[in-house]
Amino acid sequence: MTRPSPAILRTAVGVAVASLALSACGSNSLSSGGSSTSSGPAPTATKNAALAAKLPAKIKSAGEIVVGTDATYAPNEFLATDGKTVQGMDVDLFNAVAQEFGVKVKWVPANFDSIILGVDSGKYDMGISSFSITDERKKQVNMVSYYTAGTQWVTAKGNPKKVNPDDACGLNVAVQKATTQLDDITARNKKCTSAGKKAINIVVEVGQDKVTADVTSGKADAMLADSPVALYAVKQTGGQLEAVGSTYDSAPYGYVIPKSETDFGNALVEALKQLDSSGGYKQALAKWGIQTGAINNFALNP
């Protein structure tokens, strides 16, 4: 999503909470920055030497890439039913990218708005968490495009509150903290109040799973989220939710790496191209039913 938030903020939207007993989602106990981690597949026996040579020294030495991710954002990144293992489209796709380099991946759950700071500080080698590429973020970090998504509104089944995304004044609308969607609904609220209409009650949650639960429970009349996440929530909640209106403001997602690591960024672009040529790229997306967001113009800081 195109999120014109400050550089330390991110794109977001997730799916139902564990209390909904959805088989696809796991515990949210680590969504606030827990220390449990999940590793990807073991490194491949052979590797592309040219790509491997462009890995930062820290990654070469460790043989793994440490990735910060907000594991509340199904189907892109979320916890399995064991409450520890990070799974999802982003996980499958980047595990395959890492194999092009011959290294494994260590996935570390974190709050969304802490990930870019964690990359800057060296806590994480990368941030992979459905980050929309924005000019503000590119001022702080390098971003490599790998997918595209937009914003989608979701309401309770049947839209009992007659939610109209273009006139949500007076409604309770839930969004995840530090996302493009928060910027979006804030701007819409300003239009409401400037026109003398009732303000939108913006319900801000740390995790997308909580956002989805707000709508299913009736706490919120609607939510905004990234299109793959919103549509997955509709599917996984068994008829409790429905999409309203069309997806809009589509923009690329980007892998987040330190601003100094240009060679690594270009190598990630090349690895994605190779994975696309082999069919592995679309295979990772198809597993989660979100291949409509596939791109082939991978780029560093597009």
Coordinates of C-alpha atoms in Angstrom, one line a residue:
M1 CA 0.0 0.0 0.0
T2 CA 1.1 3.5 -0.6
R3 CA 1.3 4.7 2.9
P4 CA 2.5 8.3 3.2
S5 CA 3.3 7.8 6.9
P6 CA 6.6 8.9 8.5
A7 CA 9.5 6.8 7.5
I8 CA 9.5 4.7 10.7
L9 CA 5.9 3.6 10.0
R10 CA 4.6 0.8 7.8
T11 CA 1.9 -0.8 5.7
A12 CA -0.5 -3.1 7.4
V13 CA -3.5 -5.2 7.8
G14 CA -4.1 -8.6 9.2
V15 CA -6.6 -11.2 9.9
A16 CA -8.7 -12.8 12.6
V17 CA -7.5 -13.3 16.2
A18 CA -6.9 -16.6 17.8
S19 CA -10.2 -16.1 19.8
L20 CA -12.0 -16.6 16.5
A21 CA -10.6 -20.1 16.4
L22 CA -9.6 -19.8 12.8
S23 CA -7.4 -22.6 11.8
A24 CA -5.2 -20.5 9.5
C25 CA -4.1 -18.1 12.3
G26 CA -2.1 -18.7 15.4
S27 CA -1.6 -17.1 18.7
N28 CA -0.9 -13.4 18.9
S29 CA 1.2 -13.6 22.0
L30 CA 4.3 -12.4 20.1
S31 CA 2.8 -9.6 18.2
S32 CA 4.1 -7.1 20.7
G33 CA 7.7 -7.9 20.0
G34 CA 8.2 -11.3 21.6
S35 CA 11.5 -13.0 21.3
S36 CA 10.5 -16.3 19.7
T37 CA 11.8 -16.8 16.2
S38 CA 11.3 -19.1 13.2
S39 CA 13.9 -20.1 10.7
G40 CA 13.5 -20.9 7.1
P41 CA 14.7 -23.9 5.2
A42 CA 18.4 -25.0 5.6
P43 CA 20.7 -23.4 3.1
T44 CA 21.0 -25.0 -0.3
A45 CA 24.0 -27.3 -1.1
T46 CA 24.9 -25.0 -4.0
K47 CA 24.5 -21.3 -4.4
N48 CA 24.9 -18.5 -6.9
A49 CA 28.4 -17.3 -6.1
A50 CA 27.8 -13.9 -7.7
L51 CA 24.8 -13.3 -5.5
A52 CA 26.4 -14.7 -2.4
A53 CA 29.4 -12.4 -2.9
K54 CA 27.1 -9.4 -2.5
L55 CA 25.8 -10.5 0.9
P56 CA 26.7 -8.1 3.8
A57 CA 29.7 -9.5 5.8
K58 CA 27.5 -10.0 8.9
I59 CA 25.1 -12.3 6.9
K60 CA 28.0 -14.2 5.2
S61 CA 29.5 -14.9 8.6
A62 CA 26.2 -16.0 10.2
G63 CA 24.9 -18.0 7.2
E64 CA 21.5 -16.5 7.9
I65 CA 19.4 -13.4 7.4
V66 CA 17.6 -12.1 10.5
V67 CA 14.2 -10.6 9.5
G68 CA 11.9 -8.5 11.6
T69 CA 8.2 -9.0 10.8
D70 CA 4.8 -8.2 12.2
A71 CA 3.3 -11.7 12.5
T72 CA -0.3 -10.5 12.7
Y73 CA -0.9 -9.9 9.0
A74 CA -2.3 -13.1 7.4
P75 CA -1.9 -14.3 4.8
N76 CA 1.3 -12.3 4.3
E77 CA 3.0 -13.0 7.7
F78 CA 1.3 -14.6 10.8
L79 CA 1.9 -17.2 13.5
A80 CA 1.0 -20.8 13.0
T81 CA -1.1 -22.6 15.5
D82 CA 2.0 -23.4 17.7
G83 CA 2.2 -19.7 18.5
K84 CA 5.8 -19.6 17.5
T85 CA 6.4 -20.4 13.8
V86 CA 6.0 -17.5 11.4
Q87 CA 4.3 -18.4 8.2
G88 CA 2.7 -16.8 5.1
M89 CA 3.3 -15.5 1.6
D90 CA 6.1 -13.2 2.6
V91 CA 7.8 -16.1 4.5
D92 CA 7.5 -18.6 1.7
L93 CA 8.6 -16.1 -0.9
F94 CA 11.6 -14.8 0.9
N95 CA 12.8 -18.2 2.1
A96 CA 13.0 -19.1 -1.6
V97 CA 14.9 -15.8 -2.3
A98 CA 17.3 -16.6 0.5
Q99 CA 18.0 -20.1 -1.1
E100 CA 19.2 -18.2 -4.2
F101 CA 22.0 -16.9 -1.9
G102 CA 22.6 -20.2 -0.1
V103 CA 21.6 -18.9 3.3
K104 CA 18.7 -19.5 5.7
V105 CA 16.3 -17.0 7.3
K106 CA 15.5 -16.3 10.9
W107 CA 12.1 -14.7 11.3
V108 CA 11.6 -12.5 14.4
P109 CA 8.1 -11.3 15.3
A110 CA 8.0 -7.5 16.2
N111 CA 5.6 -4.6 16.3
F112 CA 5.2 -3.2 12.8
D113 CA 6.3 0.4 13.8
S114 CA 9.5 -0.9 15.4
I115 CA 10.9 -2.8 12.4
I116 CA 12.4 -0.1 10.3
L117 CA 14.1 1.3 13.4
G118 CA 15.3 -2.2 14.1
V119 CA 16.9 -2.4 10.6
D120 CA 18.5 1.0 11.1
S121 CA 20.0 -0.1 14.5
G122 CA 21.3 -3.4 13.2
K123 CA 18.9 -5.5 15.3
Y124 CA 17.5 -7.0 12.1
D125 CA 19.3 -7.5 8.8
M126 CA 16.0 -6.8 6.9
G127 CA 12.4 -5.9 7.5
I128 CA 9.8 -7.9 5.6
S129 CA 6.3 -7.1 6.6
S130 CA 4.1 -5.9 3.7
F131 CA 5.8 -2.5 3.8
S132 CA 4.4 -0.2 1.1
I133 CA 7.2 1.7 -0.7
T134 CA 6.9 5.4 0.0
D135 CA 9.2 8.4 -0.6
E136 CA 9.4 8.9 3.2
R137 CA 10.6 5.4 3.8
K138 CA 13.1 5.5 1.0
K139 CA 14.7 8.5 2.7
Q140 CA 15.6 6.3 5.6
V141 CA 16.2 2.8 4.1
N142 CA 16.6 1.0 0.8
M143 CA 13.5 -0.9 -0.5
V144 CA 13.3 -3.6 -3.0
S145 CA 9.9 -4.1 -4.7
Y146 CA 8.4 -7.6 -4.9
Y147 CA 4.6 -7.4 -4.9
T148 CA 1.8 -4.9 -5.2
A149 CA -1.4 -4.3 -3.1
G150 CA -4.0 -1.7 -2.5
T151 CA -6.4 -0.7 0.3
Q152 CA -9.7 -2.5 0.8
W153 CA -12.6 -1.8 3.1
V154 CA -14.4 -4.6 5.0
T155 CA -17.6 -4.6 7.0
A156 CA -19.8 -7.1 8.8
K157 CA -21.7 -9.5 6.4
G158 CA -24.6 -7.7 4.8
N159 CA -23.1 -4.2 5.6
P160 CA -25.7 -3.5 8.4
K161 CA -24.4 0.0 9.0
K162 CA -24.5 0.8 5.2
V163 CA -20.9 1.8 5.2
N164 CA -19.8 3.9 2.2
P165 CA -16.0 4.4 2.1
D166 CA -16.6 7.8 0.5
D167 CA -18.8 9.0 3.4
A168 CA -17.9 7.2 6.6
C169 CA -18.6 10.2 8.8
G170 CA -19.9 9.2 12.2
L171 CA -18.9 5.6 11.9
N172 CA -16.5 3.5 14.0
V173 CA -13.6 2.5 11.7
A174 CA -10.7 0.3 12.7
V175 CA -7.1 0.4 11.3
Q176 CA -3.7 -0.9 12.3
K177 CA -1.2 1.5 13.9
A178 CA 1.4 3.1 11.7
T179 CA -0.1 2.1 8.4
T180 CA -1.1 3.8 5.2
Q181 CA -4.7 3.0 6.2
L182 CA -4.3 5.2 9.3
D183 CA -3.2 8.1 7.1
D184 CA -6.1 7.4 4.8
I185 CA -8.9 7.3 7.4
T186 CA -7.3 10.4 9.2
A187 CA -7.6 12.4 5.9
R188 CA -11.2 11.2 5.5
N189 CA -12.1 12.2 9.0
K190 CA -10.7 15.7 8.4
K191 CA -13.0 16.0 5.4
C192 CA -15.9 15.0 7.6
T193 CA -15.2 17.6 10.3
S194 CA -14.4 20.3 7.7
A195 CA -17.8 19.8 6.2
G196 CA -19.5 20.1 9.5
K197 CA -20.3 16.4 9.7
K198 CA -19.8 13.9 12.5
A199 CA -16.2 12.8 13.1
I200 CA -15.1 9.3 12.3
N201 CA -14.3 7.4 15.5
I202 CA -10.9 5.9 14.5
V203 CA -10.1 2.7 16.4
V204 CA -6.4 2.1 16.2
E205 CA -5.0 -1.3 17.1
V206 CA -1.3 -2.5 17.3
G207 CA -2.0 -5.7 15.4
Q208 CA -4.2 -6.4 12.4
D209 CA -5.7 -9.4 14.1
K210 CA -7.2 -7.1 16.6
V211 CA -8.5 -4.8 13.9
T212 CA -10.3 -7.7 12.2
A213 CA -11.7 -8.9 15.6
D214 CA -13.1 -5.4 16.2
V215 CA -15.3 -5.7 13.1
T216 CA -16.4 -9.3 13.8
S217 CA -17.3 -8.3 17.4
G218 CA -19.2 -5.2 16.3
K219 CA -16.8 -2.8 18.1
A220 CA -16.0 -1.3 14.7
D221 CA -18.4 -0.8 11.8
A222 CA -15.7 -1.3 9.2
M223 CA -11.9 -1.7 8.8
L224 CA -9.3 -0.7 6.2
A225 CA -6.4 -3.0 5.3
D226 CA -4.1 -4.1 2.5
S227 CA -6.1 -5.9 -0.1
P228 CA -4.6 -9.4 0.3
V229 CA -5.0 -9.2 4.0
A230 CA -8.5 -7.8 3.9
L231 CA -9.8 -10.4 1.4
Y232 CA -8.1 -13.2 3.3
A233 CA -9.9 -12.1 6.5
V234 CA -13.2 -12.2 4.6
K235 CA -12.5 -15.7 3.5
Q236 CA -11.2 -17.0 6.9
T237 CA -14.0 -15.6 9.1
G238 CA -16.5 -17.9 7.5
G239 CA -19.1 -15.5 6.3
Q240 CA -18.9 -13.0 9.1
L241 CA -17.3 -10.2 6.9
E242 CA -17.6 -8.9 3.4
A243 CA -15.6 -6.5 1.2
V244 CA -17.1 -3.1 0.4
G245 CA -16.1 -1.1 -2.6
S246 CA -13.1 -1.7 -4.8
T247 CA -9.4 -1.9 -4.0
Y248 CA -7.7 1.5 -4.5
D249 CA -4.3 3.2 -4.2
S250 CA -2.3 0.1 -5.3
A251 CA 1.4 0.4 -4.6
P252 CA 4.4 -2.0 -4.4
Y253 CA 5.5 -3.8 -1.3
G254 CA 9.3 -3.6 -0.5
Y255 CA 11.9 -5.5 1.4
V256 CA 13.6 -3.1 3.8
I257 CA 17.4 -3.1 4.1
P258 CA 19.9 -0.5 5.5
K259 CA 20.5 2.6 3.3
S260 CA 24.1 1.7 3.0
E261 CA 23.6 -1.7 1.4
T262 CA 23.0 -0.9 -2.3
D263 CA 24.9 -3.9 -3.6
F264 CA 22.8 -6.2 -1.4
G265 CA 19.6 -4.5 -2.7
N266 CA 20.6 -5.0 -6.3
A267 CA 21.4 -8.6 -5.5
L268 CA 17.9 -9.1 -4.1
V269 CA 16.5 -7.7 -7.3
E270 CA 18.5 -10.3 -9.3
A271 CA 17.5 -13.1 -7.0
L272 CA 13.8 -12.2 -7.4
K273 CA 14.3 -12.2 -11.2
Q274 CA 15.9 -15.7 -11.1
L275 CA 13.1 -17.0 -8.9
D276 CA 10.5 -15.5 -11.3
S277 CA 12.2 -17.2 -14.2
S278 CA 12.2 -20.6 -12.4
G279 CA 8.5 -20.3 -11.5
G280 CA 9.1 -20.2 -7.8
Y281 CA 8.0 -16.7 -7.4
K282 CA 4.4 -17.2 -8.6
Q283 CA 4.3 -20.6 -6.9
A284 CA 4.8 -18.9 -3.5
L285 CA 2.0 -16.5 -4.2
A286 CA -0.4 -19.1 -5.6
K287 CA -0.1 -21.1 -2.4
W288 CA -2.0 -18.3 -0.6
G289 CA -4.3 -17.4 -3.5
I290 CA -2.9 -13.9 -3.9
Q291 CA -1.0 -14.2 -7.2
T292 CA -3.0 -11.2 -8.7
G293 CA -0.5 -9.0 -7.0
A294 CA 2.5 -10.5 -8.8
I295 CA 5.0 -8.1 -10.5
N296 CA 8.0 -8.7 -12.8
N297 CA 9.6 -5.3 -12.6
F298 CA 11.5 -5.9 -9.4
A299 CA 13.6 -2.8 -8.6
L300 CA 15.7 -1.1 -5.9
N301 CA 13.9 2.0 -4.7
P302 CA 11.4 2.3 -7.5

